[in-house]
Amino acid sequence: AGSVQMSTMAVPRAHAGHRLRCVLAVVCALCWASSSVRFVAGQAGQLSVDASPQTARKMPDKMFGIFFEEINHAGAGGLWAELVSNRGFEAGGPNTPSNIEPWFIIGNESSIIVGTDRTSCFERNPVALRMEVLCGSKGTNVCPSGGVGVYNPGYWGMNIERRKGYKVSLHIRSSDAVSLTISLTSSDGLHKLASRTITGGKKQFTNWTKIQFRLYSSQNNTNSRLQITTTKTGVVWLDQVSVMPSDTYMGHGFRKDLASMLANLKPQFLKFPGGNYAMGQYLRNAFHWGETVGPWEERPGHVNDAWGYWTDDGLGFFEFLQVNGTQTHSLTLKH
Ligand SMILES: *[C@@H]1O[C@H](CO)[C@@H](O)[C@H](O)[C@H]1NC(C)=O
Ligand SMILES: *[C@@H]1O[C@H](CO)[C@@H](O)[C@H](O)[C@H]1NC(C)=O
Ligand SMILES: *[C@@H]1O[C@H](CO)[C@@H](O)[C@H](O)[C@H]1NC(C)=O
Ligand SMILES: *[C@@H]1O[C@H](CO)[C@@H](O)[C@H](O)[C@H]1NC(C)=O
């Protein structure tokens, strides 16, 4: 008997079969735990596993399943339906001002200064975007028509479908009155597919405020982008900017087309979140399951150093368990 920790997955490349069992065991432990225990933040839990040979069950020799890895954006930008890439502005690292890639600036240095600082309301992912708008709607420095701001092309262009709803969520803070236009547009920004303007008085956004609404597109566009623009002078901070299609696989946030294909394979198990990705090149970059559950805005995310990109862990342990890929009931755990 011993306690199970996620570090069982971070051992050096062991025999593949052994690793698979480790993963299944952890998955199963969690299924079991969530059904009988309510987790309370800050409370330590202890899980004991009786792994003695007498309680062992033989693994069926014809058990076919699927192995999913966060590689080449198979998760973020693939199976996971989130459209905004680097939605929390953490991908450029913890030191500010940081690279905001793949966000781009709309306007130039005479109209807007864009950077990052560590003023987010989220303790574990402190980086926020800061936009200092120098131009205005009148006076000597008039903003270009369409305004200035930032845009995000998502993962190589957002696929926006006509009449489908898109759930937009973002956090805003401002030193002044706010008038921000949030739109889905063509890849050059010239053609608007859907748009909403958020306004507020001087006091309304002095503290971070979460805004949520839905956008409906009038057209299909497989290469769209999200724009956040303004023609109002002042400083605006943004954080945790998300655009999620309303229509996802069983409402769990997985892309319907891709998740249906996986389900149609009728896998008897799903191994996730990967091989190299699960353990990382360094332990600090491993997939730590405890940081991939709970409100997505508060997940710290991590560097996927195995495959060279940042993941915000929006597709986390919680989301994987919702797809029912895991048939783990053949393993029995005892207290
Ligand atoms: C900035 O853009 C404006 C057009 O909006 C243009 O008139 C101006 O010359 C540009 N300034 C610089 C420094 O590029
Ligand atoms: C901002 O937050 C502070 C601290 O929570 C609170 O005292 C203040 O009333 C808030 N201001 C507004 C305008 O909501
Ligand atoms: C829009 O895209 C959907 C999904 O790909 C397709 O079924 C539909 O026919 C398209 N509509 C138009 C007007 O192109
Ligand atoms: C998961 O399984 C439960 C019970 O069999 C079922 O009600 C639910 O729809 C399934 N969810 C998914 C996402 O397959």
mmCIF file with all atom_site columns, C-alpha atoms and ligand atoms in Angstrom, residues 249-250 252 322-324, ligand 4:
data_model
loop_
_atom_site.group_PDB
_atom_site.id
_atom_site.type_symbol
_atom_site.label_atom_id
_atom_site.label_alt_id
_atom_site.label_comp_id
_atom_site.label_asym_id
_atom_site.label_entity_id
_atom_site.label_seq_id
_atom_site.pdbx_PDB_ins_code
_atom_site.Cartn_x
_atom_site.Cartn_y
_atom_site.Cartn_z
_atom_site.occupancy
_atom_site.B_iso_or_equiv
_atom_site.pdbx_formal_charge
_atom_site.auth_seq_id
_atom_site.auth_comp_id
_atom_site.auth_asym_id
_atom_site.auth_atom_id
_atom_site.pdbx_PDB_model_num
ATOM   1  C CA . TYR A 1 249 ? -19.536 17.997 -27.720 1.00 0.00 ? 249 TYR A CA 1
ATOM   2  C CA . MET A 1 250 ? -22.167 17.363 -25.036 1.00 0.00 ? 250 MET A CA 1
ATOM   3  C CA . HIS A 1 252 ? -18.233 20.107 -22.411 1.00 0.00 ? 252 HIS A CA 1
ATOM   4  C CA . GLN A 1 322 ? -16.046 14.572 -18.731 1.00 0.00 ? 322 GLN A CA 1
ATOM   5  C CA . VAL A 1 323 ? -15.623 12.720 -22.040 1.00 0.00 ? 323 VAL A CA 1
ATOM   6  C CA . ASN A 1 324 ? -16.217 9.307  -20.474 1.00 0.00 ? 324 ASN A CA 1
HETATM 7  C C1 . LIG B 2 .   ? -21.065 9.749  -19.591 1.00 0.00 ? 4   LIG B C1 1
HETATM 8  O O1 . LIG B 2 .   ? -21.745 8.620  -19.067 1.00 0.00 ? 4   LIG B O1 1
HETATM 9  C C2 . LIG B 2 .   ? -23.000 8.932  -18.475 1.00 0.00 ? 4   LIG B C2 1
HETATM 10 C C3 . LIG B 2 .   ? -23.538 7.658  -17.851 1.00 0.00 ? 4   LIG B C3 1
HETATM 11 O O2 . LIG B 2 .   ? -23.387 6.552  -18.709 1.00 0.00 ? 4   LIG B O2 1
HETATM 12 C C4 . LIG B 2 .   ? -23.927 9.530  -19.534 1.00 0.00 ? 4   LIG B C4 1
HETATM 13 O O3 . LIG B 2 .   ? -25.142 9.899  -18.928 1.00 0.00 ? 4   LIG B O3 1
HETATM 14 C C5 . LIG B 2 .   ? -23.253 10.761 -20.124 1.00 0.00 ? 4   LIG B C5 1
HETATM 15 O O4 . LIG B 2 .   ? -24.045 11.283 -21.157 1.00 0.00 ? 4   LIG B O4 1
HETATM 16 C C6 . LIG B 2 .   ? -21.869 10.427 -20.653 1.00 0.00 ? 4   LIG B C6 1
HETATM 17 N N1 . LIG B 2 .   ? -21.206 11.648 -21.095 1.00 0.00 ? 4   LIG B N1 1
HETATM 18 C C7 . LIG B 2 .   ? -20.452 11.704 -22.169 1.00 0.00 ? 4   LIG B C7 1
HETATM 19 C C8 . LIG B 2 .   ? -19.843 13.007 -22.426 1.00 0.00 ? 4   LIG B C8 1
HETATM 20 O O5 . LIG B 2 .   ? -20.262 10.750 -22.912 1.00 0.00 ? 4   LIG B O5 1
#
